[in-house]
Coordinates of C-alpha atoms in Angstrom, one line a residue:
X1 CA 102.9 171.4 92.4
X2 CA 100.4 168.7 91.4
X3 CA 99.6 167.1 88.0
X4 CA 99.4 168.6 84.6
X5 CA 95.9 170.1 85.1
X6 CA 96.9 171.8 88.3
X7 CA 100.1 173.2 86.7
X8 CA 98.1 174.6 83.8
X9 CA 95.6 176.1 86.1
X10 CA 98.3 177.8 88.2
X11 CA 100.0 179.3 85.2
X12 CA 96.7 180.7 84.0
X13 CA 96.0 182.6 87.3
X14 CA 95.6 186.4 87.1
X15 CA 98.7 188.5 88.0
X16 CA 97.2 189.5 91.4
X17 CA 97.1 185.9 92.5
X18 CA 100.8 185.0 91.4
X19 CA 104.3 186.3 91.7
X20 CA 106.9 185.6 88.9
X21 CA 110.6 185.9 90.0
X22 CA 113.7 185.7 87.8
X23 CA 116.3 183.0 88.5
X24 CA 119.6 184.9 88.0
X25 CA 123.1 183.5 88.7
X26 CA 126.1 185.7 87.9
X27 CA 123.9 187.9 85.6
X28 CA 122.8 184.8 83.6
X29 CA 119.1 184.0 83.5
X30 CA 118.5 180.4 84.3
X31 CA 114.7 180.5 84.4
X32 CA 111.8 181.9 86.4
X33 CA 110.2 181.1 89.7
X34 CA 106.4 181.5 89.8
X35 CA 104.5 181.6 93.1
X36 CA 100.7 181.1 93.0
X37 CA 98.2 182.1 95.7
X38 CA 94.6 181.1 96.4
X39 CA 93.4 184.6 96.9
X40 CA 94.3 188.0 95.3
X41 CA 97.0 189.7 97.2
X42 CA 99.9 192.1 97.0
X43 CA 103.2 191.2 98.6
X44 CA 104.5 193.7 101.2
X45 CA 108.2 194.9 100.7
X46 CA 109.7 192.6 103.4
X47 CA 108.0 189.6 101.8
X48 CA 109.1 190.7 98.4
X49 CA 112.8 190.8 99.6
X50 CA 112.3 187.3 101.1
X51 CA 110.9 186.0 97.8
X52 CA 113.8 187.5 95.8
X53 CA 116.3 186.0 98.2
X54 CA 114.5 182.6 97.7
X55 CA 114.7 183.0 94.0
X56 CA 118.5 183.8 94.2
X57 CA 119.1 180.7 96.3
X58 CA 117.1 178.6 93.9
X59 CA 119.1 180.1 91.0
X60 CA 122.4 179.2 92.7
X61 CA 121.2 175.6 93.4
X62 CA 120.2 175.2 89.8
X63 CA 123.5 176.6 88.6
X64 CA 125.4 174.1 90.8
X65 CA 123.3 171.2 89.5
X66 CA 124.0 172.2 85.9
X67 CA 127.7 172.6 86.6
X68 CA 127.8 169.2 88.3
X69 CA 126.1 167.6 85.4
X70 CA 128.5 169.2 83.0
X71 CA 131.4 168.2 85.1
X72 CA 130.2 164.7 85.3
X73 CA 129.8 164.5 81.5
X74 CA 133.2 166.0 81.0
X75 CA 134.7 163.5 83.5
X76 CA 133.0 160.6 81.7
X77 CA 134.3 162.0 78.3
X78 CA 137.8 162.3 79.7
X79 CA 137.6 158.8 81.1
X80 CA 136.4 157.4 77.8
X81 CA 139.1 159.3 76.0
X82 CA 141.8 158.0 78.4
X83 CA 140.4 154.4 78.0
X84 CA 140.6 154.7 74.2
X85 CA 144.1 156.1 74.5
X86 CA 145.3 153.4 76.8
X87 CA 143.7 150.7 74.6
X88 CA 145.4 152.2 71.5
X89 CA 148.7 152.4 73.4
X90 CA 148.5 148.9 74.5
X91 CA 147.5 147.7 71.0
X92 CA 150.6 149.3 69.5
X93 CA 153.0 148.5 72.3
X94 CA 153.7 152.2 72.9
X95 CA 154.2 154.2 76.0
X96 CA 153.8 158.0 76.3
X97 CA 155.9 159.3 79.2
X98 CA 157.0 162.5 80.9
X99 CA 160.2 163.5 82.6
X100 CA 161.2 166.5 84.6
X101 CA 163.6 169.1 83.2
X102 CA 166.6 167.1 84.5
X103 CA 165.5 164.0 82.5
X104 CA 164.2 162.0 85.5
X105 CA 161.1 160.0 84.5
X106 CA 158.1 160.7 86.6
X107 CA 155.3 158.7 84.8
X108 CA 154.9 155.0 84.4
X109 CA 155.6 153.0 81.2
X110 CA 153.2 150.0 81.4
X111 CA 154.1 148.6 77.9
X112 CA 157.8 148.8 78.8
X113 CA 157.2 146.9 82.1
X114 CA 155.1 144.3 80.3
X115 CA 158.0 143.5 78.1
X116 CA 160.8 143.6 80.7
X117 CA 158.8 142.5 83.8
X118 CA 160.4 145.4 85.8
X119 CA 158.6 146.6 88.9
X120 CA 159.4 150.3 88.2
X121 CA 160.9 152.5 85.6
X122 CA 160.7 155.8 87.4
X123 CA 163.6 158.1 87.8
X124 CA 166.5 156.5 86.0
X125 CA 165.6 152.9 86.8
X126 CA 164.5 152.2 83.2
X127 CA 168.2 152.3 82.1
X128 CA 168.7 149.0 84.0
X129 CA 166.6 147.2 81.4
X130 CA 168.7 148.5 78.4
X131 CA 171.1 146.0 76.8
X132 CA 174.6 146.3 78.3
X133 CA 176.1 147.0 74.9
X134 CA 173.7 149.8 74.3
X135 CA 173.4 151.3 77.8
X136 CA 176.3 153.8 77.7
X137 CA 175.2 155.0 74.3
X138 CA 171.6 155.5 75.4
X139 CA 172.6 157.3 78.6
X140 CA 175.0 159.6 76.8
X141 CA 172.5 160.5 74.1
X142 CA 169.8 161.2 76.8
X143 CA 172.2 163.4 78.8
X144 CA 173.1 165.3 75.6
X145 CA 169.5 166.0 74.8
X146 CA 168.7 167.1 78.4
X147 CA 171.8 169.4 78.4
X148 CA 171.0 171.0 75.1
X149 CA 167.2 170.8 75.1
X150 CA 167.3 169.0 71.8
X151 CA 165.0 166.3 70.4
X152 CA 165.8 162.6 70.8
X153 CA 165.3 159.9 68.2
X154 CA 167.1 156.7 69.1
X155 CA 166.7 152.9 68.7
X156 CA 168.1 150.4 71.3
X157 CA 167.5 147.0 72.8
X158 CA 165.9 146.2 76.1
X159 CA 165.6 142.9 77.9
X160 CA 162.6 140.7 77.5
X161 CA 161.1 138.9 80.5
X162 CA 160.7 135.9 78.2
X163 CA 164.4 135.9 77.3
X164 CA 166.2 137.6 74.6
X165 CA 166.0 141.3 73.6
X166 CA 163.5 143.6 72.0
X167 CA 164.3 146.7 69.9
X168 CA 162.7 149.9 71.1
X169 CA 162.3 153.2 69.2
X170 CA 162.5 156.2 71.6
X171 CA 161.5 159.7 70.7
X172 CA 161.4 162.7 73.1
X173 CA 160.8 166.4 72.8
X174 CA 161.3 169.3 75.2
X175 CA 158.2 171.2 76.5
X176 CA 158.7 174.9 77.0
X177 CA 156.6 177.7 78.6
X178 CA 157.7 181.3 77.9
X179 CA 161.0 179.9 76.7
X180 CA 161.6 177.9 79.9
X181 CA 162.0 174.1 79.8
X182 CA 159.3 172.7 82.1
X183 CA 159.4 169.0 81.2
X184 CA 160.0 166.3 78.6
X185 CA 157.4 164.3 76.7
X186 CA 158.3 161.2 74.8
X187 CA 157.2 157.9 73.4
X188 CA 158.8 154.4 73.3
X189 CA 157.5 151.7 71.0
X190 CA 158.5 148.1 70.4
X191 CA 159.7 147.9 66.7
X192 CA 161.2 144.4 67.0
X193 CA 158.6 142.8 64.7
X194 CA 158.6 145.6 62.2
X195 CA 162.4 145.6 62.0
X196 CA 162.6 141.9 61.8
X197 CA 160.0 141.9 59.0
X198 CA 162.2 144.4 57.1
X199 CA 165.3 142.4 57.7
X200 CA 163.6 139.2 56.5
X201 CA 162.3 140.9 53.3
X202 CA 165.8 142.3 52.6
X203 CA 167.4 138.8 53.3
X204 CA 165.0 137.1 50.8
X205 CA 165.8 139.8 48.2
X206 CA 169.6 139.3 48.7
X207 CA 169.1 135.5 48.5
X208 CA 167.1 135.8 45.2
X209 CA 169.8 138.0 43.7
X210 CA 172.6 135.5 44.8
X211 CA 170.7 132.6 43.4
X212 CA 170.3 134.4 40.1
X213 CA 174.0 134.9 39.8
X214 CA 174.8 131.3 40.6
X215 CA 174.7 128.9 37.6
X216 CA 176.5 125.6 38.4
X217 CA 175.6 123.3 41.3
X218 CA 178.7 124.1 43.3
X219 CA 178.0 127.8 42.9
X220 CA 174.4 127.4 44.0
X221 CA 175.3 125.2 47.1
X222 CA 177.8 127.8 48.2
X223 CA 175.2 130.5 47.7
X224 CA 172.6 128.6 49.8
X225 CA 175.0 128.0 52.6
X226 CA 176.2 131.6 52.7
X227 CA 172.6 132.9 52.5
X228 CA 171.5 130.7 55.4
X229 CA 174.4 132.0 57.6
X230 CA 173.4 135.6 56.7
X231 CA 169.7 135.3 57.7
X232 CA 168.5 137.6 60.6
X233 CA 169.5 136.2 64.0
X234 CA 171.5 133.4 62.4
X235 CA 174.8 132.3 64.1
X236 CA 175.6 129.3 62.0
X237 CA 174.3 127.3 59.0
X238 CA 174.5 123.8 57.6
X239 CA 173.6 122.3 54.2
X240 CA 173.2 118.6 53.5
X241 CA 172.2 117.5 50.0
X242 CA 172.0 114.1 48.4
X243 CA 174.7 114.1 45.8
X244 CA 175.2 111.7 42.9
X245 CA 175.5 108.1 44.0
X246 CA 173.2 108.9 47.0
X247 CA 176.2 110.2 48.9
X248 CA 175.4 112.9 51.4
X249 CA 177.3 116.2 50.7
X250 CA 177.4 118.2 54.0
X251 CA 178.7 121.7 54.2
X252 CA 178.6 124.0 57.2
X253 CA 179.5 127.5 58.6
X254 CA 179.9 127.5 62.4
X255 CA 177.7 124.5 62.8
X256 CA 178.6 122.4 65.8
X257 CA 176.0 119.5 65.7
X258 CA 176.6 116.4 63.6
X259 CA 174.1 115.9 60.7
X260 CA 173.8 112.4 59.3
X261 CA 171.6 110.5 56.9
X262 CA 169.2 109.6 59.7
X263 CA 168.8 113.4 60.6
X264 CA 168.1 114.2 56.9
X265 CA 165.6 111.5 56.5
X266 CA 163.8 112.6 59.7
X267 CA 163.5 116.2 58.6
X268 CA 162.3 115.1 55.1
X269 CA 159.7 112.8 56.5
X270 CA 158.5 115.4 59.0
X271 CA 157.5 117.8 56.2
X272 CA 157.9 120.8 58.5
X273 CA 160.7 122.7 60.2
X274 CA 162.4 120.7 63.0
X275 CA 163.6 122.7 66.0
X276 CA 166.0 121.5 68.5
X277 CA 168.5 123.1 71.0
X278 CA 172.1 123.6 69.9
X279 CA 175.2 125.6 70.9
X280 CA 177.1 128.2 68.8
X281 CA 180.9 127.9 68.5
X282 CA 181.2 130.6 71.2
X283 CA 179.1 128.5 73.6
X284 CA 175.9 130.6 73.3
X285 CA 172.7 128.5 73.4
X286 CA 170.8 128.6 70.1
X287 CA 167.8 127.0 68.4
X288 CA 168.7 124.8 65.4
X289 CA 166.0 124.9 62.8
X290 CA 166.3 122.2 60.1
X291 CA 164.2 122.6 56.9
X292 CA 163.6 120.2 54.1
X293 CA 164.6 121.0 50.6
X294 CA 162.1 119.6 48.0
X295 CA 161.9 120.6 44.4
X296 CA 159.3 119.3 42.0
X297 CA 158.4 116.6 44.5
X298 CA 162.0 115.4 44.7
X299 CA 163.7 115.5 48.1
X300 CA 167.1 117.2 47.7
X301 CA 168.3 117.4 51.3
X302 CA 168.2 119.7 54.3
X303 CA 169.3 123.3 55.1
X304 CA 169.7 124.4 58.7
X305 CA 170.2 127.6 60.5
X306 CA 171.1 128.2 64.2
X307 CA 169.1 131.1 65.6
X308 CA 170.6 133.2 68.4
X309 CA 167.3 133.2 70.3
X310 CA 165.7 130.1 71.9
X311 CA 162.1 131.2 72.3
X312 CA 160.8 129.0 69.4
X313 CA 159.3 129.9 66.1
X314 CA 156.2 132.1 65.7
X315 CA 154.1 131.9 62.6
X316 CA 155.9 134.7 60.8
X317 CA 159.4 133.2 61.5
X318 CA 158.1 129.8 60.3
X319 CA 156.8 131.3 57.1
X320 CA 160.0 133.2 56.5
X321 CA 162.2 130.2 56.9
X322 CA 160.1 127.9 54.8
X323 CA 160.0 130.6 52.1
X324 CA 163.8 130.7 52.2
X325 CA 164.0 126.8 52.0
X326 CA 161.6 126.7 49.1
X327 CA 163.6 129.3 47.1
X328 CA 166.8 127.4 48.0
X329 CA 165.4 124.1 46.8
X330 CA 164.2 125.7 43.6
X331 CA 167.7 127.0 42.9
X332 CA 169.3 123.7 43.7
X333 CA 166.8 121.8 41.5
X334 CA 167.5 124.3 38.7
X335 CA 171.3 123.8 39.0
X336 CA 170.9 120.0 38.9
X337 CA 168.7 120.2 35.8
X338 CA 171.4 122.5 34.3
X339 CA 174.1 119.9 35.1
X340 CA 172.0 117.1 33.4
X341 CA 171.4 119.2 30.3
X342 CA 175.1 120.2 30.2
X343 CA 176.3 116.6 30.5
X344 CA 174.1 115.6 27.6
X345 CA 175.1 118.6 25.5
X346 CA 178.8 118.1 26.3
X347 CA 178.7 114.5 25.0
X348 CA 176.8 115.7 21.9
X349 CA 179.2 118.6 21.3
X350 CA 182.3 116.4 21.7
X351 CA 180.9 113.9 19.3
X352 CA 180.0 116.6 16.7
X353 CA 182.9 119.0 17.1
X354 CA 185.5 118.9 14.3
X355 CA 188.5 116.8 15.0
X356 CA 192.2 117.8 14.5
X357 CA 193.0 120.0 11.6
X358 CA 194.0 117.8 8.7
X359 CA 197.2 118.3 6.7
X360 CA 196.5 121.1 4.3
X361 CA 198.2 121.7 1.0
X362 CA 200.1 125.0 1.1
X363 CA 198.9 126.1 4.5
X364 CA 199.7 125.8 8.3
X365 CA 196.5 126.1 10.2
X366 CA 195.1 125.6 13.7
X367 CA 191.8 126.2 15.6
X368 CA 191.1 126.6 19.3
X369 CA 187.7 126.6 21.1
X370 CA 186.8 127.4 24.7
X371 CA 183.5 127.8 26.6
X372 CA 182.6 130.5 29.1
X373 CA 182.9 129.9 32.8
X374 CA 180.3 127.4 34.1
X375 CA 179.0 126.5 30.7
X376 CA 180.6 123.6 28.9
X377 CA 178.5 123.7 25.7
X378 CA 178.0 126.3 23.0
X379 CA 177.4 126.6 19.3
X380 CA 180.8 127.9 18.0
X381 CA 183.0 125.8 15.7
X382 CA 185.9 126.3 13.3
X383 CA 186.9 123.9 10.6
X384 CA 189.3 123.7 7.6
X385 CA 188.3 121.4 4.8
X386 CA 190.8 120.2 2.1
X387 CA 189.1 120.2 -1.3
X388 CA 189.9 119.0 -4.7
X389 CA 192.6 121.0 -6.6
X390 CA 194.6 121.7 -3.5
X391 CA 192.0 124.2 -2.4
X392 CA 191.0 124.8 1.3
X393 CA 187.7 125.8 2.7
X394 CA 187.9 128.0 5.8
X395 CA 184.9 127.9 8.1
X396 CA 184.0 129.5 11.4
X397 CA 180.4 129.6 12.6
X398 CA 178.7 131.0 15.7
X399 CA 175.2 129.7 16.8
X400 CA 173.3 132.0 19.2
X401 CA 172.5 130.3 22.5
X402 CA 173.9 127.4 24.5
X403 CA 173.1 123.9 25.5
X404 CA 171.7 121.0 23.6
X405 CA 169.8 123.1 21.1
X406 CA 172.9 125.2 20.2
X407 CA 175.0 122.1 19.8
X408 CA 172.4 120.4 17.6
X409 CA 172.1 123.4 15.4
X410 CA 175.9 123.7 15.2
X411 CA 176.0 120.0 14.0
X412 CA 173.3 120.6 11.4
X413 CA 175.0 123.6 10.0
X414 CA 178.5 122.0 10.0
X415 CA 177.1 118.9 8.2
X416 CA 175.4 121.2 5.6
X417 CA 178.6 123.1 5.0
X418 CA 180.6 119.9 4.4
X419 CA 178.0 118.5 2.0
X420 CA 177.6 121.7 0.0
X421 CA 181.4 122.2 -0.2
X422 CA 181.6 118.9 -2.0
X423 CA 178.9 119.9 -4.5
X424 CA 180.0 123.5 -5.1
X425 CA 182.6 125.1 -2.8
X426 CA 182.3 128.6 -4.3
X427 CA 181.3 131.1 -1.6
X428 CA 178.4 132.4 -3.6
X429 CA 176.9 128.9 -4.0
X430 CA 177.6 128.0 -0.4
X431 CA 175.9 131.1 1.0
X432 CA 172.9 130.7 -1.3
X433 CA 172.4 127.1 -0.3
X434 CA 172.7 127.9 3.4
X435 CA 170.3 130.8 3.2
X436 CA 167.6 128.5 1.6
X437 CA 168.2 125.9 4.3
X438 CA 167.8 128.4 7.2
X439 CA 164.8 130.0 5.5
X440 CA 163.1 126.6 5.7
X441 CA 163.7 126.7 9.5
X442 CA 161.2 129.5 9.8
X443 CA 163.6 132.3 10.9
X444 CA 163.8 131.0 14.5
X445 CA 167.5 130.2 14.4
X446 CA 170.3 132.8 14.4
X447 CA 173.7 131.7 13.0
X448 CA 176.6 133.8 11.7
X449 CA 179.2 132.3 9.5
X450 CA 182.5 133.1 7.8
X451 CA 183.1 130.9 4.8
X452 CA 186.2 131.3 2.6
X453 CA 187.9 129.4 -0.2
X454 CA 191.7 129.6 -0.5
X455 CA 193.2 128.8 -3.9
X456 CA 196.7 127.4 -4.3
X457 CA 197.9 130.8 -5.7
X458 CA 196.8 132.6 -2.5
X459 CA 193.6 134.1 -3.9
X460 CA 191.1 134.1 -1.1
X461 CA 187.3 134.6 -1.8
X462 CA 184.9 134.7 1.1
X463 CA 181.4 135.7 2.4
X464 CA 180.7 137.0 5.9
X465 CA 177.2 136.0 6.8
X466 CA 176.7 138.4 9.7
X467 CA 180.1 137.5 11.0
X468 CA 183.1 139.6 12.1
X469 CA 185.6 140.6 9.4
X470 CA 188.7 138.4 8.9
X471 CA 192.1 139.9 9.9
X472 CA 195.0 139.7 7.4
X473 CA 198.5 140.0 8.7
X474 CA 201.1 140.4 5.9
X475 CA 204.7 139.6 6.5
X476 CA 206.2 142.7 8.2
X477 CA 202.7 144.1 9.0
X478 CA 200.6 146.0 9.5
X479 CA 197.5 143.9 10.3
X480 CA 194.3 145.0 8.6
X481 CA 190.7 143.9 8.6
X482 CA 189.3 142.8 5.3
X483 CA 185.9 144.0 4.2
X484 CA 182.9 142.0 5.5
X485 CA 180.3 143.3 3.1
X486 CA 177.9 144.3 5.9
X487 CA 175.8 141.1 5.5
X488 CA 173.3 139.5 7.8
X489 CA 173.1 136.1 9.5
X490 CA 172.1 133.0 7.6
X491 CA 168.5 132.9 6.3
X492 CA 167.6 136.5 7.3
X493 CA 167.5 137.6 3.6
X494 CA 167.4 135.6 0.4
X495 CA 169.4 136.7 -2.6
X496 CA 173.0 136.9 -3.8
X497 CA 175.5 137.9 -1.2
X498 CA 178.5 140.0 -2.0
X499 CA 181.6 137.9 -2.4
X500 CA 184.8 139.6 -1.1
X501 CA 188.3 138.8 -2.4
X502 CA 191.8 139.2 -1.1
X503 CA 195.2 137.7 -1.8
X504 CA 197.4 136.0 0.7
X505 CA 201.2 136.0 -0.1
X506 CA 203.6 133.5 1.3
X507 CA 203.7 133.6 5.1
X508 CA 200.8 135.9 5.3
X509 CA 198.4 135.2 8.2
X510 CA 194.6 135.0 8.1
X511 CA 192.8 135.2 11.5
X512 CA 189.1 134.6 12.0
X513 CA 187.5 134.7 15.4
X514 CA 184.1 134.6 17.1
X515 CA 182.7 137.6 18.9
X516 CA 183.3 136.0 22.3
X517 CA 187.1 136.5 21.9
X518 CA 186.9 140.2 21.3
X519 CA 183.7 141.4 23.1
X520 CA 183.5 141.0 26.9
X521 CA 181.7 142.8 29.7
X522 CA 184.7 145.1 30.2
X523 CA 185.5 145.6 26.5
X524 CA 183.3 146.8 23.7
X525 CA 183.4 145.1 20.3
X526 CA 185.4 147.9 18.7
X527 CA 187.9 147.9 21.6
X528 CA 188.2 144.1 21.2
X529 CA 188.8 144.3 17.5
X530 CA 191.4 147.0 18.1
X531 CA 193.1 144.8 20.7
X532 CA 193.2 141.8 18.4
X533 CA 194.8 143.9 15.6
X534 CA 197.3 145.3 18.1
X535 CA 198.2 141.7 19.2
X536 CA 198.5 140.6 15.6
X537 CA 201.1 143.4 15.1
X538 CA 203.3 142.0 17.8
X539 CA 206.7 140.3 17.0
X540 CA 205.3 136.8 17.6
X541 CA 202.7 137.2 14.9
X542 CA 205.0 139.0 12.5
X543 CA 207.6 136.2 12.8
X544 CA 207.2 133.8 9.9
X545 CA 208.6 131.0 12.1
X546 CA 205.7 131.2 14.6
X547 CA 203.4 128.3 14.0
X548 CA 199.6 128.7 13.7
X549 CA 199.2 126.6 16.9
X550 CA 201.5 128.9 18.9
X551 CA 199.6 132.0 17.7
X552 CA 196.2 130.4 18.5
X553 CA 197.3 129.8 22.0
X554 CA 198.7 133.3 22.3
X555 CA 195.4 134.9 21.1
X556 CA 193.3 132.8 23.5
X557 CA 195.6 133.5 26.4
X558 CA 195.7 137.3 25.8
X559 CA 192.1 138.0 24.8
X560 CA 190.0 135.1 25.9
X561 CA 190.7 135.1 29.6
X562 CA 187.9 137.4 30.7
X563 CA 185.3 136.3 28.2
X564 CA 181.9 135.4 29.4
X565 CA 180.9 133.8 26.1
X566 CA 182.3 130.9 23.9
X567 CA 185.5 131.8 22.2
X568 CA 186.8 130.4 19.0
X569 CA 189.9 131.4 16.9
X570 CA 191.2 130.1 13.6
X571 CA 194.7 131.0 12.4
X572 CA 196.0 130.1 8.9
X573 CA 199.4 130.8 7.5
X574 CA 199.9 130.7 3.7
X575 CA 202.9 128.6 2.8
X576 CA 204.9 128.7 -0.3

């Protein structure tokens, strides 16, 4: 039909000059067919049949065209969906596969083949790519699933065309129709990088925990070497640090390559990880990665790890290893700083600690002091001061904290006690003077103190300024703790303290200790005090012939072995 005007004219013709026929296909109206004539006419029956047949053919042709268009659109949608699916699968390194009821693979796994370089994985050929140590386990697990129709969820290693091995996560599920197993559908995905990231994160957490526990430099160096050997894919480790006197301290676990001063200087000057080939003790080729150790701008040495793969370092591996090296350098630097502070404090403490117990009128006395493992300086001290009139001042103090600050505060307190004892040795006067002194410090220091005054007749007056109660051991026993008055450390409160009094008879013992002797990680304070009382009731302590020195050693040996704090003990025997 012609243009728009002609079509409008034809549609407006009277009914005797046009025939309108329905276009029906499978009882579905697709449209109408209108036939226009130049002259009025009526169609004879045979012509009417022909026109209806023509309309039917047109309807079928139109239906086919519509179906073809729909099919083409559906095909394009399926193709787009498949393209999206394949792109997603390739992006996440995953294959979706199908196998027949017997477990024979009948679809391709392109991501698998990209990893392994294999030409085909169909049937059971994919098993040839599985690591020899995993192959029997994987085969047995797959046969078990096929035989029982159960789900599979398994991780294993497959070879990489680039060398080395990749970790694969495989999952499979049976497909049933009317209860009958018709095939298997499964997925395989490369989880190597995800697993490696998890392992690296866990390794850094373990390393941080180990470095926190290590205090001294030897402890930290041992922790660094052990942590390097325990890193993911590590087969050996080496640690070379510049020790005092510029000597190179080299330690290793399974390391086969020599590492000298020139190597250390080269790594430190490079400022980045240095990778070179090496061999593990079993002859396996490996990649030696040497990393510089620098803390606060000071070069400390080199840590190395021999990795079991030789395919170089990617960005994530480089970041992981440099993070490990940085944390190791920080731990070593901290330990060296601790050593320097400890050396200074040790000299200070030795210079300020009381010397040998002087000869005392009417008493045999001894003191012993020990520091916790790894820490050579604390704030404990014990002292016996001979005073005018054959009196003896008994002093045991405990400064909270360690190091130079604790040693300095111990020296300050000790000097104050000695000075105040000359002016007025009475316990009430001593505690009042010390409280005023510590109040002037601003309440930032915490010191407990036992101060007592022994008269020639055995009268013993004392104050316990937040300290443990003294233990009295009469001849023949039993041992008993004297009242402490429930007081607080020096300077916490101002005012008169309660002075306690006791009497020591000839050969009675007086024992004063720091809390480090009785309270440990495995023993509460109450348990420790009970253990000390039990020890003081033993034959050695009840024997008047036992010297104070022997009893000090016995107390330290029995109770101070497992202590993680400074331990100080003072033993005094009243003589006739």
